[in-house]
Amino acid sequence: MVKSLPARAEVKVEETWNLGDLFESEEAYEQAVVAVKEEADTFTNTYKGTIQDAVSAIKALEAYQRLQELLIPIRTYVSLSVSGDQTNDQAQMRSGKFGSLAAKIASQTSFVMSELSELSTETLQQASQQSDDFSTLFEKTIKEKPYQLDPEVEKALAAFSSTFQAPYSLYNTTKLVDMKFPDFSVDGQNYPLSYGSFEGSWESEPDTAKRRSAFDAFSTKLRDYQHTTAKTYDMHLQAEKTTSDLRGYNSVIDYLLMRQDVDRSLYNRQIDVIMKELAPHMRRYAKLLQKIYQLDQMTFADLKVPVDPTYEPTVTIEKSKEYIDDALTIMGEDYIHMVNRAYSERWIDFAQNTGKSTGAFCSSPYGKHPYILISWTGSMEDVFVLAHELGHAGHFYNAHQHQNAFTARPSMYFIEAPSTMNEMLMANHLLANSNDPRFKRWVLSSIISRTYYHNFVTHLLEAAYQRKVYDLIDEGGNVNATILNDLKRGVLEEFWGDAVVMNEGAELTWMRQPHYYMGLYPYTYSAGLTISTEMAKRVLKEGKPAVNDWLSVLQAGGSKNPVELAKMAGIDITTDKPLRDTIAYIGELIEQIEQLTEEIG
């Protein structure tokens, strides 16, 4: 039975992350804030107006990089403190205060990009050739020159940066602080409900009555906040639209894709091909679940149930380390050393508590070790999630050793490839170490229900919905709850067809994800998993040579664009072959699950 969550102060310290590795005390944090203010003033006084040629540009960037390296741990400490407990007043106030400071420094130092953009293309190319460290940044500056605004306008926009981020903060406050879920009742028995418990347990609860009742109660509470959440999202959209118009982009989508360093054809292909060609496979999977559970109809509330509910192993935190070490050994000693440090040095926040951010993520501050947030429930799914986040950690752990603060982070298009690669390695390891049909079916269904459903269905359907939203915004429109509900329901119905009944509340799914405040993030999950699926096949076939290629990709960080990074891994994403091969692979996995189900009886 799902229990009510404890307060942050009541959870075991050893199950929380150690933010002391960022700052030993609040006093140390405050001293760092004072130091970064002084550094920003010194930097501005020294370099403003001096960027006039290749040599002065490189010199200014070296100092600017030092300033950013001071800001990064402060920003991370503030962000992680709030993520661990949104109800913590001190963390909330610290976050607001730092947001204002960060905006001030951004405005104060906006002259850097303005002065770089005012240099001729020839000068920027010359600077790129003279500096390996900053060549990527100089090339990016050349690309974005046409969209750079007057320096005073850039300064004003930077000053408003914390205001532009306010909708995301408001979304999280509504979702994680104000939204209180009532108990739900089944056969006279009450059960506690929260955001975390619904997404972590009730959504995949094998008992149909409990699962559907939890879904109804969860949806009822979401509906109470739909208009506030929609207005918050519309504020975010209008700010993006205004910015893209000011900069001269044809659309918000073009503006957001510029950051990802990919063209629109890759974006549209990912959505269009999956919506059309993956849908038949997933409808078969839905029908299989309906048959296993003997449901009169398959509803949206039933899609997350496990294929074999009585065969879900429970896993302790310590046992998860064994699974992950065994699965990722192929990545080499240095990689496994990082994984072991993540456990022993408390890089991971396992605790379940009120106010904690939902889902899971990895934060990788440059110059420091990564931090991972997860709410451990003890399911094998958690092991896959943790392997996923350790994939992000391993990516930046490698990139930070070979790249500077400006070139460590790759395009968002590529960001989910290393994480989903680890999920594939985990699944392949489990399959290779058992001949038990039931265990094999469980592993295969975990790959479908966790890895591919999460990345190729949940997030891809977000992307298809998000594209429709931006199309509407680009036409000069606004959105409200009614419009967003209609758009979301339409996308769900298009994908699932008559295989799944969209019960009341399915349309509110748009309210559950923070990804809409992070640019065109949702479609990149499937893009990353397409790359990692192809890479995992190479690793299975070739072993160490393929792993070495992959480690080189991780070490390249953001020094190359997504097409170049994929090419380093031996994958050509300029064609649709990797995507169609991945969809065919998903179909094969579902076919194997169907065959094993017949065999097991």
mmCIF file of N, CA and C in Angstrom, residues 113-183:
data_model
loop_
_atom_site.group_PDB
_atom_site.id
_atom_site.type_symbol
_atom_site.label_atom_id
_atom_site.label_comp_id
_atom_site.label_asym_id
_atom_site.label_seq_id
_atom_site.Cartn_x
_atom_site.Cartn_y
_atom_site.Cartn_z
ATOM 1 N N MET A 113 28.655 38.952 -25.911
ATOM 2 C CA MET A 113 28.106 38.420 -27.159
ATOM 3 C C MET A 113 27.791 39.540 -28.144
ATOM 4 N N SER A 114 27.398 40.698 -27.621
ATOM 5 C CA SER A 114 27.123 41.830 -28.517
ATOM 6 C C SER A 114 28.385 42.273 -29.240
ATOM 7 N N GLU A 115 29.477 42.416 -28.491
ATOM 8 C CA GLU A 115 30.735 42.866 -29.107
ATOM 9 C C GLU A 115 31.312 41.796 -30.039
ATOM 10 N N LEU A 116 31.152 40.526 -29.663
ATOM 11 C CA LEU A 116 31.601 39.459 -30.562
ATOM 12 C C LEU A 116 30.818 39.507 -31.870
ATOM 13 N N SER A 117 29.507 39.710 -31.767
ATOM 14 C CA SER A 117 28.653 39.709 -32.954
ATOM 15 C C SER A 117 28.936 40.894 -33.868
ATOM 16 N N GLU A 118 29.478 41.969 -33.299
ATOM 17 C CA GLU A 118 29.784 43.147 -34.102
ATOM 18 C C GLU A 118 31.093 42.990 -34.884
ATOM 19 N N LEU A 119 31.883 41.974 -34.516
ATOM 20 C CA LEU A 119 33.095 41.687 -35.281
ATOM 21 C C LEU A 119 32.703 41.124 -36.645
ATOM 22 N N SER A 120 33.543 41.331 -37.630
ATOM 23 C CA SER A 120 33.253 40.795 -38.961
ATOM 24 C C SER A 120 33.352 39.276 -38.949
ATOM 25 N N THR A 121 32.688 38.663 -39.903
ATOM 26 C CA THR A 121 32.751 37.204 -40.023
ATOM 27 C C THR A 121 34.193 36.748 -40.208
ATOM 28 N N GLU A 122 34.955 37.507 -40.978
ATOM 29 C CA GLU A 122 36.361 37.157 -41.210
ATOM 30 C C GLU A 122 37.154 37.160 -39.908
ATOM 31 N N THR A 123 36.910 38.165 -39.057
ATOM 32 C CA THR A 123 37.616 38.247 -37.775
ATOM 33 C C THR A 123 37.234 37.083 -36.872
ATOM 34 N N LEU A 124 35.954 36.743 -36.857
ATOM 35 C CA LEU A 124 35.490 35.618 -36.031
ATOM 36 C C LEU A 124 36.084 34.300 -36.528
ATOM 37 N N GLN A 125 36.171 34.151 -37.835
ATOM 38 C CA GLN A 125 36.790 32.939 -38.394
ATOM 39 C C GLN A 125 38.266 32.867 -38.035
ATOM 40 N N GLN A 126 38.911 34.014 -38.044
ATOM 41 C CA GLN A 126 40.322 34.092 -37.658
ATOM 42 C C GLN A 126 40.480 33.697 -36.189
ATOM 43 N N ALA A 127 39.610 34.211 -35.339
ATOM 44 C CA ALA A 127 39.651 33.878 -33.911
ATOM 45 C C ALA A 127 39.412 32.387 -33.699
ATOM 46 N N SER A 128 38.486 31.820 -34.478
ATOM 47 C CA SER A 128 38.179 30.392 -34.379
ATOM 48 C C SER A 128 39.403 29.547 -34.711
ATOM 49 N N GLN A 129 40.155 29.983 -35.703
ATOM 50 C CA GLN A 129 41.350 29.240 -36.104
ATOM 51 C C GLN A 129 42.476 29.372 -35.080
ATOM 52 N N GLN A 130 42.481 30.489 -34.339
ATOM 53 C CA GLN A 130 43.549 30.742 -33.363
ATOM 54 C C GLN A 130 43.275 30.097 -32.011
ATOM 55 N N SER A 131 42.035 29.680 -31.756
ATOM 56 C CA SER A 131 41.686 29.157 -30.431
ATOM 57 C C SER A 131 40.891 27.858 -30.530
ATOM 58 N N ASP A 132 41.502 26.755 -30.170
ATOM 59 C CA ASP A 132 40.783 25.475 -30.117
ATOM 60 C C ASP A 132 39.707 25.521 -29.037
ATOM 61 N N ASP A 133 40.013 26.193 -27.920
ATOM 62 C CA ASP A 133 39.081 26.235 -26.791
ATOM 63 C C ASP A 133 37.763 26.914 -27.151
ATOM 64 N N PHE A 134 37.833 27.962 -27.941
ATOM 65 C CA PHE A 134 36.633 28.759 -28.203
ATOM 66 C C PHE A 134 36.167 28.701 -29.655
ATOM 67 N N SER A 135 36.734 27.806 -30.444
ATOM 68 C CA SER A 135 36.363 27.753 -31.865
ATOM 69 C C SER A 135 34.879 27.470 -32.045
ATOM 70 N N THR A 136 34.338 26.567 -31.232
ATOM 71 C CA THR A 136 32.912 26.241 -31.332
ATOM 72 C C THR A 136 32.050 27.462 -31.039
ATOM 73 N N LEU A 137 32.437 28.230 -30.023
ATOM 74 C CA LEU A 137 31.684 29.426 -29.659
ATOM 75 C C LEU A 137 31.769 30.486 -30.755
ATOM 76 N N PHE A 138 32.936 30.641 -31.353
ATOM 77 C CA PHE A 138 33.075 31.616 -32.447
ATOM 78 C C PHE A 138 32.225 31.210 -33.660
ATOM 79 N N GLU A 139 32.199 29.916 -33.973
ATOM 80 C CA GLU A 139 31.382 29.441 -35.094
ATOM 81 C C GLU A 139 29.897 29.666 -34.813
ATOM 82 N N LYS A 140 29.508 29.438 -33.568
ATOM 83 C CA LYS A 140 28.108 29.667 -33.171
ATOM 84 C C LYS A 140 27.758 31.154 -33.302
ATOM 85 N N THR A 141 28.698 32.011 -32.922
ATOM 86 C CA THR A 141 28.472 33.456 -33.018
ATOM 87 C C THR A 141 28.255 33.875 -34.467
ATOM 88 N N ILE A 142 29.039 33.294 -35.368
ATOM 89 C CA ILE A 142 28.868 33.591 -36.798
ATOM 90 C C ILE A 142 27.458 33.201 -37.256
ATOM 91 N N LYS A 143 27.026 32.038 -36.822
ATOM 92 C CA LYS A 143 25.716 31.516 -37.227
ATOM 93 C C LYS A 143 24.568 32.392 -36.700
ATOM 94 N N GLU A 144 24.750 32.940 -35.488
ATOM 95 C CA GLU A 144 23.673 33.697 -34.850
ATOM 96 C C GLU A 144 23.770 35.205 -35.091
ATOM 97 N N LYS A 145 24.801 35.655 -35.810
ATOM 98 C CA LYS A 145 24.991 37.093 -36.075
ATOM 99 C C LYS A 145 23.725 37.773 -36.628
ATOM 100 N N PRO A 146 23.034 37.133 -37.597
ATOM 101 C CA PRO A 146 21.852 37.807 -38.163
ATOM 102 C C PRO A 146 20.723 38.034 -37.153
ATOM 103 N N TYR A 147 20.744 37.320 -36.051
ATOM 104 C CA TYR A 147 19.641 37.392 -35.083
ATOM 105 C C TYR A 147 20.024 38.167 -33.817
ATOM 106 N N GLN A 148 21.245 38.706 -33.804
ATOM 107 C CA GLN A 148 21.700 39.478 -32.651
ATOM 108 C C GLN A 148 21.097 40.876 -32.701
ATOM 109 N N LEU A 149 20.618 41.373 -31.572
ATOM 110 C CA LEU A 149 19.976 42.683 -31.514
ATOM 111 C C LEU A 149 20.956 43.762 -31.062
ATOM 112 N N ASP A 150 20.501 44.995 -31.069
ATOM 113 C CA ASP A 150 21.305 46.106 -30.578
ATOM 114 C C ASP A 150 21.805 45.802 -29.166
ATOM 115 N N PRO A 151 23.048 46.156 -28.831
ATOM 116 C CA PRO A 151 23.593 45.831 -27.505
ATOM 117 C C PRO A 151 22.710 46.263 -26.337
ATOM 118 N N GLU A 152 22.084 47.428 -26.446
ATOM 119 C CA GLU A 152 21.225 47.881 -25.348
ATOM 120 C C GLU A 152 19.980 47.012 -25.218
ATOM 121 N N VAL A 153 19.473 46.534 -26.346
ATOM 122 C CA VAL A 153 18.314 45.632 -26.307
ATOM 123 C C VAL A 153 18.720 44.293 -25.696
ATOM 124 N N GLU A 154 19.901 43.796 -26.093
ATOM 125 C CA GLU A 154 20.401 42.541 -25.513
ATOM 126 C C GLU A 154 20.568 42.682 -24.001
ATOM 127 N N LYS A 155 21.048 43.828 -23.576
ATOM 128 C CA LYS A 155 21.244 44.077 -22.145
ATOM 129 C C LYS A 155 19.895 44.070 -21.419
ATOM 130 N N ALA A 156 18.907 44.698 -22.020
ATOM 131 C CA ALA A 156 17.574 44.741 -21.405
ATOM 132 C C ALA A 156 16.953 43.342 -21.326
ATOM 133 N N LEU A 157 17.084 42.573 -22.406
ATOM 134 C CA LEU A 157 16.539 41.209 -22.414
ATOM 135 C C LEU A 157 17.203 40.353 -21.334
ATOM 136 N N ALA A 158 18.522 40.495 -21.202
ATOM 137 C CA ALA A 158 19.240 39.737 -20.174
ATOM 138 C C ALA A 158 18.775 40.132 -18.783
ATOM 139 N N ALA A 159 18.489 41.417 -18.590
ATOM 140 C CA ALA A 159 18.023 41.886 -17.276
ATOM 141 C C ALA A 159 16.677 41.272 -16.911
ATOM 142 N N PHE A 160 15.883 40.952 -17.924
ATOM 143 C CA PHE A 160 14.569 40.349 -17.688
ATOM 144 C C PHE A 160 14.619 38.820 -17.659
ATOM 145 N N SER A 161 15.808 38.227 -17.686
ATOM 146 C CA SER A 161 15.913 36.765 -17.802
ATOM 147 C C SER A 161 15.207 36.026 -16.666
ATOM 148 N N SER A 162 15.317 36.528 -15.433
ATOM 149 C CA SER A 162 14.639 35.840 -14.324
ATOM 150 C C SER A 162 13.129 35.957 -14.460
ATOM 151 N N THR A 163 12.664 37.076 -15.037
ATOM 152 C CA THR A 163 11.218 37.243 -15.270
ATOM 153 C C THR A 163 10.746 36.253 -16.320
ATOM 154 N N PHE A 164 11.561 36.054 -17.375
ATOM 155 C CA PHE A 164 11.205 35.093 -18.411
ATOM 156 C C PHE A 164 11.156 33.669 -17.858
ATOM 157 N N GLN A 165 11.903 33.393 -16.805
ATOM 158 C CA GLN A 165 11.909 32.058 -16.201
ATOM 159 C C GLN A 165 10.800 31.888 -15.158
ATOM 160 N N ALA A 166 10.107 32.975 -14.834
ATOM 161 C CA ALA A 166 9.078 32.924 -13.793
ATOM 162 C C ALA A 166 7.952 31.926 -14.081
ATOM 163 N N PRO A 167 7.476 31.779 -15.352
ATOM 164 C CA PRO A 167 6.409 30.798 -15.582
ATOM 165 C C PRO A 167 6.792 29.380 -15.161
ATOM 166 N N TYR A 168 8.029 28.985 -15.399
ATOM 167 C CA TYR A 168 8.478 27.652 -14.993
ATOM 168 C C TYR A 168 8.454 27.512 -13.469
ATOM 169 N N SER A 169 8.904 28.541 -12.762
ATOM 170 C CA SER A 169 8.864 28.508 -11.294
ATOM 171 C C SER A 169 7.425 28.454 -10.798
ATOM 172 N N LEU A 170 6.554 29.225 -11.442
ATOM 173 C CA LEU A 170 5.144 29.234 -11.053
ATOM 174 C C LEU A 170 4.503 27.867 -11.309
ATOM 175 N N TYR A 171 4.840 27.263 -12.446
ATOM 176 C CA TYR A 171 4.338 25.919 -12.757
ATOM 177 C C TYR A 171 4.717 24.935 -11.655
ATOM 178 N N ASN A 172 5.984 24.943 -11.249
ATOM 179 C CA ASN A 172 6.451 24.016 -10.218
ATOM 180 C C ASN A 172 5.807 24.292 -8.867
ATOM 181 N N THR A 173 5.622 25.569 -8.543
ATOM 182 C CA THR A 173 4.988 25.915 -7.264
ATOM 183 C C THR A 173 3.546 25.418 -7.235
ATOM 184 N N THR A 174 2.829 25.631 -8.325
ATOM 185 C CA THR A 174 1.441 25.152 -8.411
ATOM 186 C C THR A 174 1.391 23.640 -8.263
ATOM 187 N N LYS A 175 2.271 22.966 -8.985
ATOM 188 C CA LYS A 175 2.263 21.503 -9.052
ATOM 189 C C LYS A 175 2.740 20.844 -7.759
ATOM 190 N N LEU A 176 3.808 21.358 -7.182
ATOM 191 C CA LEU A 176 4.475 20.652 -6.084
ATOM 192 C C LEU A 176 4.220 21.233 -4.701
ATOM 193 N N VAL A 177 3.690 22.452 -4.642
ATOM 194 C CA VAL A 177 3.434 23.067 -3.331
ATOM 195 C C VAL A 177 1.935 23.223 -3.081
ATOM 196 N N ASP A 178 1.235 23.867 -4.015
ATOM 197 C CA ASP A 178 -0.189 24.168 -3.784
ATOM 198 C C ASP A 178 -1.116 22.982 -4.026
ATOM 199 N N MET A 179 -0.754 22.106 -4.945
ATOM 200 C CA MET A 179 -1.652 21.018 -5.328
ATOM 201 C C MET A 179 -1.628 19.902 -4.290
ATOM 202 N N LYS A 180 -2.680 19.756 -3.524
ATOM 203 C CA LYS A 180 -2.781 18.706 -2.499
ATOM 204 C C LYS A 180 -3.842 17.695 -2.924
ATOM 205 N N PHE A 181 -3.464 16.433 -2.982
ATOM 206 C CA PHE A 181 -4.373 15.400 -3.469
ATOM 207 C C PHE A 181 -5.090 14.718 -2.308
ATOM 208 N N PRO A 182 -6.405 14.535 -2.431
ATOM 209 C CA PRO A 182 -7.146 13.832 -1.385
ATOM 210 C C PRO A 182 -6.943 12.319 -1.506
ATOM 211 N N ASP A 183 -7.243 11.597 -0.436
ATOM 212 C CA ASP A 183 -7.248 10.129 -0.522
ATOM 213 C C ASP A 183 -8.320 9.711 -1.531
#
